[in-house]
CSV table of C-alpha atoms in Angstrom, one decimal:
chain,number,residue,atom,x,y,z
A,1,UNK,CA,28.0,-18.9,21.3
A,2,UNK,CA,24.2,-18.6,20.8
A,3,UNK,CA,22.9,-16.6,17.7
A,4,UNK,CA,19.6,-14.7,18.0
A,5,UNK,CA,16.7,-15.8,16.1
A,6,UNK,CA,16.2,-14.4,12.6
A,7,UNK,CA,13.8,-11.4,12.9
A,8,UNK,CA,11.3,-11.4,9.9
A,9,UNK,CA,8.8,-8.8,9.3
A,10,UNK,CA,5.4,-9.7,7.3
A,11,UNK,CA,3.8,-6.6,5.6
A,12,UNK,CA,0.7,-7.6,3.7
A,13,UNK,CA,-1.7,-5.7,1.6
A,14,UNK,CA,-3.4,-5.3,-1.7
A,15,UNK,CA,-0.9,-2.6,-2.5
A,16,UNK,CA,-3.1,-1.1,-5.3
A,17,UNK,CA,-0.8,0.6,-5.8
A,18,UNK,CA,2.1,0.7,-3.3
A,19,UNK,CA,2.9,4.2,-2.2
A,20,UNK,CA,5.6,6.3,-0.4
A,21,UNK,CA,3.8,5.7,3.0
A,22,UNK,CA,4.0,1.8,2.6
A,23,UNK,CA,7.8,2.3,1.8
A,24,UNK,CA,8.3,4.6,4.7
A,25,UNK,CA,6.7,2.4,7.1
A,26,UNK,CA,8.6,-0.7,5.9
A,27,UNK,CA,11.8,1.1,6.1
A,28,UNK,CA,11.0,2.4,9.8
A,29,UNK,CA,10.0,-1.2,10.7
A,30,UNK,CA,13.1,-2.4,9.4
A,31,UNK,CA,14.8,0.1,12.0
A,32,UNK,CA,12.5,0.0,14.9
A,33,UNK,CA,12.0,-3.9,15.1
A,34,UNK,CA,15.6,-4.6,14.2
A,35,UNK,CA,14.3,-6.9,11.3
A,36,UNK,CA,16.8,-9.0,9.4
A,37,UNK,CA,14.2,-9.0,6.5
A,38,UNK,CA,10.8,-7.8,5.7
A,39,UNK,CA,8.6,-9.6,3.4
A,40,UNK,CA,6.1,-7.6,1.3
A,41,UNK,CA,2.9,-9.9,0.7
A,42,UNK,CA,0.7,-8.9,-2.0
A,43,UNK,CA,-2.7,-10.1,-1.2
A,44,UNK,CA,-4.1,-12.8,-3.7
A,45,UNK,CA,-8.0,-12.6,-3.4
A,46,UNK,CA,-8.5,-10.3,-0.4
A,47,UNK,CA,-11.6,-11.7,1.6
A,48,UNK,CA,-12.6,-8.3,2.9
A,49,UNK,CA,-12.4,-6.2,-0.2
A,50,UNK,CA,-15.6,-5.4,-2.1
A,51,UNK,CA,-14.0,-3.6,-5.1
A,52,UNK,CA,-12.5,-5.0,-8.0
A,53,UNK,CA,-8.6,-5.0,-7.6
A,54,UNK,CA,-5.9,-4.7,-10.0
A,55,UNK,CA,-4.6,-8.2,-11.2
A,56,UNK,CA,-2.1,-9.6,-8.7
A,57,UNK,CA,0.8,-9.8,-11.5
A,58,UNK,CA,0.6,-5.9,-11.9
A,59,UNK,CA,0.5,-5.3,-8.1
A,60,UNK,CA,3.4,-7.6,-7.8
A,61,UNK,CA,5.3,-5.7,-10.4
A,62,UNK,CA,4.5,-2.5,-8.8
A,63,UNK,CA,5.8,-3.8,-5.3
A,64,UNK,CA,8.9,-5.0,-7.0
A,65,UNK,CA,9.6,-1.4,-8.3
A,66,UNK,CA,8.7,0.3,-4.9
A,67,UNK,CA,11.2,-1.8,-2.9
A,68,UNK,CA,14.1,-1.7,-5.4
A,69,UNK,CA,17.4,-0.8,-3.5
A,70,UNK,CA,16.7,-2.1,-0.1
A,71,UNK,CA,18.2,-5.6,0.0
A,72,UNK,CA,16.4,-6.7,3.2
A,73,UNK,CA,12.9,-6.0,1.3
A,74,UNK,CA,11.8,-9.1,-0.5
A,75,UNK,CA,8.5,-10.2,-2.1
A,76,UNK,CA,6.6,-13.2,-0.6
A,77,UNK,CA,4.2,-14.6,-3.4
A,78,UNK,CA,2.5,-17.2,-1.3
A,79,UNK,CA,-0.9,-15.5,-1.2
A,80,UNK,CA,-0.7,-14.8,-5.0
A,81,UNK,CA,-0.1,-18.5,-5.6
A,82,UNK,CA,-2.7,-19.7,-3.3
A,83,UNK,CA,-6.2,-20.4,-4.8
A,84,UNK,CA,-9.2,-18.9,-3.0
A,85,UNK,CA,-9.3,-16.2,-0.3
A,86,UNK,CA,-6.1,-14.9,1.4
A,87,UNK,CA,-6.1,-15.5,5.3
A,88,UNK,CA,-3.3,-14.1,7.2
A,89,UNK,CA,-3.2,-17.2,9.7
A,90,UNK,CA,-2.5,-19.5,6.6
A,91,UNK,CA,0.2,-17.3,5.4
A,92,UNK,CA,2.0,-17.1,8.7
A,93,UNK,CA,1.5,-20.9,9.4
A,94,UNK,CA,3.0,-21.7,5.9
A,95,UNK,CA,6.1,-19.3,6.3
A,96,UNK,CA,6.7,-20.3,10.1
A,97,UNK,CA,6.9,-24.0,8.8
A,98,UNK,CA,9.8,-23.0,6.3
A,99,UNK,CA,11.8,-20.9,8.9
A,100,UNK,CA,11.5,-22.7,12.3
A,101,UNK,CA,12.9,-20.7,15.1
A,102,UNK,CA,12.3,-17.3,13.5
A,103,UNK,CA,10.6,-14.4,15.3
A,104,UNK,CA,7.7,-13.3,13.2
A,105,UNK,CA,6.3,-9.6,13.2
A,106,UNK,CA,3.0,-8.7,11.6
A,107,UNK,CA,2.9,-5.2,10.5
A,108,UNK,CA,-0.6,-3.8,10.0
A,109,UNK,CA,-2.3,-0.5,10.0
A,110,UNK,CA,-4.5,0.8,12.5
A,111,UNK,CA,-7.6,0.1,10.5
A,112,UNK,CA,-6.7,-3.5,10.2
A,113,UNK,CA,-5.8,-3.6,14.2
A,114,UNK,CA,-9.4,-2.1,14.9
A,115,UNK,CA,-11.0,-5.0,12.7
A,116,UNK,CA,-8.5,-7.9,13.7
A,117,UNK,CA,-11.2,-9.5,15.9
A,118,UNK,CA,-13.1,-10.2,12.3
A,119,UNK,CA,-10.0,-12.0,11.1
A,120,UNK,CA,-10.2,-15.9,10.9
A,121,UNK,CA,-8.7,-17.4,14.1
A,122,UNK,CA,-7.3,-14.3,15.0
A,123,UNK,CA,-6.4,-15.6,18.6
A,124,UNK,CA,-4.1,-18.2,17.1
A,125,UNK,CA,-2.6,-15.7,14.8
A,126,UNK,CA,-1.9,-13.4,18.0
A,127,UNK,CA,0.2,-16.4,19.5
A,128,UNK,CA,2.3,-16.8,16.4
A,129,UNK,CA,3.4,-13.2,15.8
A,130,UNK,CA,4.2,-9.9,17.3
A,131,UNK,CA,2.1,-7.1,16.1
A,132,UNK,CA,3.5,-3.9,14.9
A,133,UNK,CA,0.8,-1.5,14.4
A,134,UNK,CA,1.0,1.7,12.3
A,135,UNK,CA,-0.9,4.6,13.9
A,136,UNK,CA,-2.4,7.2,11.6
A,137,UNK,CA,-1.3,10.8,12.5
A,138,UNK,CA,-3.4,12.1,15.4
A,139,UNK,CA,-5.5,9.1,15.8
A,140,UNK,CA,-5.0,6.7,18.6
A,141,UNK,CA,-5.4,2.9,17.8
A,142,UNK,CA,-8.9,1.3,19.1
A,143,UNK,CA,-8.8,-2.4,19.0
A,144,UNK,CA,-11.8,-4.5,19.9
A,145,UNK,CA,-12.0,-5.2,23.5
A,146,UNK,CA,-11.5,-8.9,22.7
A,147,UNK,CA,-8.3,-7.9,21.0
A,148,UNK,CA,-7.2,-5.8,23.6
A,149,UNK,CA,-7.6,-8.5,26.2
A,150,UNK,CA,-5.6,-11.2,24.5
A,151,UNK,CA,-1.9,-11.5,25.1
A,152,UNK,CA,0.0,-9.5,22.6
A,153,UNK,CA,3.1,-7.1,22.0
A,154,UNK,CA,2.2,-4.0,20.1
A,155,UNK,CA,5.0,-1.8,18.7
A,156,UNK,CA,3.7,1.7,17.8
A,157,UNK,CA,5.0,2.8,14.1
A,158,UNK,CA,4.0,6.3,12.9
A,159,UNK,CA,2.5,6.3,9.4
A,160,UNK,CA,2.4,8.8,6.7
A,161,UNK,CA,-1.1,10.0,5.8
A,162,UNK,CA,-1.4,8.7,2.1
A,163,UNK,CA,-3.9,6.1,1.0
A,164,UNK,CA,-4.1,4.0,-2.2
A,165,UNK,CA,-7.8,5.1,-2.6
A,166,UNK,CA,-6.6,8.8,-3.0
A,167,UNK,CA,-3.9,7.7,-5.4
A,168,UNK,CA,-6.4,6.0,-7.7
A,169,UNK,CA,-8.7,8.8,-7.4
A,170,UNK,CA,-6.0,11.3,-8.5
A,171,UNK,CA,-4.8,9.1,-11.5
A,172,UNK,CA,-8.5,8.9,-12.8
A,173,UNK,CA,-8.9,12.6,-12.6
A,174,UNK,CA,-5.7,13.1,-14.5
A,175,UNK,CA,-3.7,14.5,-11.5
A,176,UNK,CA,0.0,14.2,-10.7
A,177,UNK,CA,0.9,11.5,-8.1
A,178,UNK,CA,4.7,11.8,-8.4
A,179,UNK,CA,4.9,13.0,-4.9
A,180,UNK,CA,2.9,10.1,-3.4
A,181,UNK,CA,4.5,6.9,-5.1
A,182,UNK,CA,8.1,5.8,-5.8
A,183,UNK,CA,9.2,7.0,-9.4
A,184,UNK,CA,9.1,3.4,-10.8
A,185,UNK,CA,5.5,2.9,-9.7
A,186,UNK,CA,4.4,6.2,-11.3
A,187,UNK,CA,6.1,5.1,-14.6
A,188,UNK,CA,4.3,1.7,-14.4
A,189,UNK,CA,0.9,3.1,-13.8
A,190,UNK,CA,1.2,5.4,-16.7
A,191,UNK,CA,2.8,3.0,-19.1
A,192,UNK,CA,-0.1,0.3,-18.1
A,193,UNK,CA,-2.9,2.7,-18.0
A,194,UNK,CA,-4.0,1.7,-14.7
A,195,UNK,CA,-6.7,3.5,-12.6
A,196,UNK,CA,-8.1,5.3,-15.9
């Protein structure tokens, strides 16, 4: 009897903070892609972010609160532990070495898909993973022609229209965010005076 390869989803991001759309997308990916596990990967030093980000330990703590209750969700700390900028290809290479024979799915947003051609060694990355692209409501994904021409398998995933930027702005303005983030994340933000 042959067993099918383990199907592992990779869901990276700054998660500053993680919100309900992240959780909904990750849950949908579990079902749509028939994943055995989905690894949330908080970015260490995001090389494409100009703004100052919340310390990795606090972002990791918020992700832990956001994913509680789903045993197939787990945190992957490799980018937080790695010094220097976080490159997705380095992460995929590192994780593939630990689970040879697994099938890897990279879950990205439409904005990341549109900029994939700017990622380090993106052609090699596409050879190692299956892309699962989350489309924003009412907007078609527009990848760069070079990305579109490369061999790939794209799984469309719908995405709720919530952005971490909006949440940070709401907190700074003293507005309620309870409908936008998991309850544990809202409590953590309040207790740690984040985004003030």
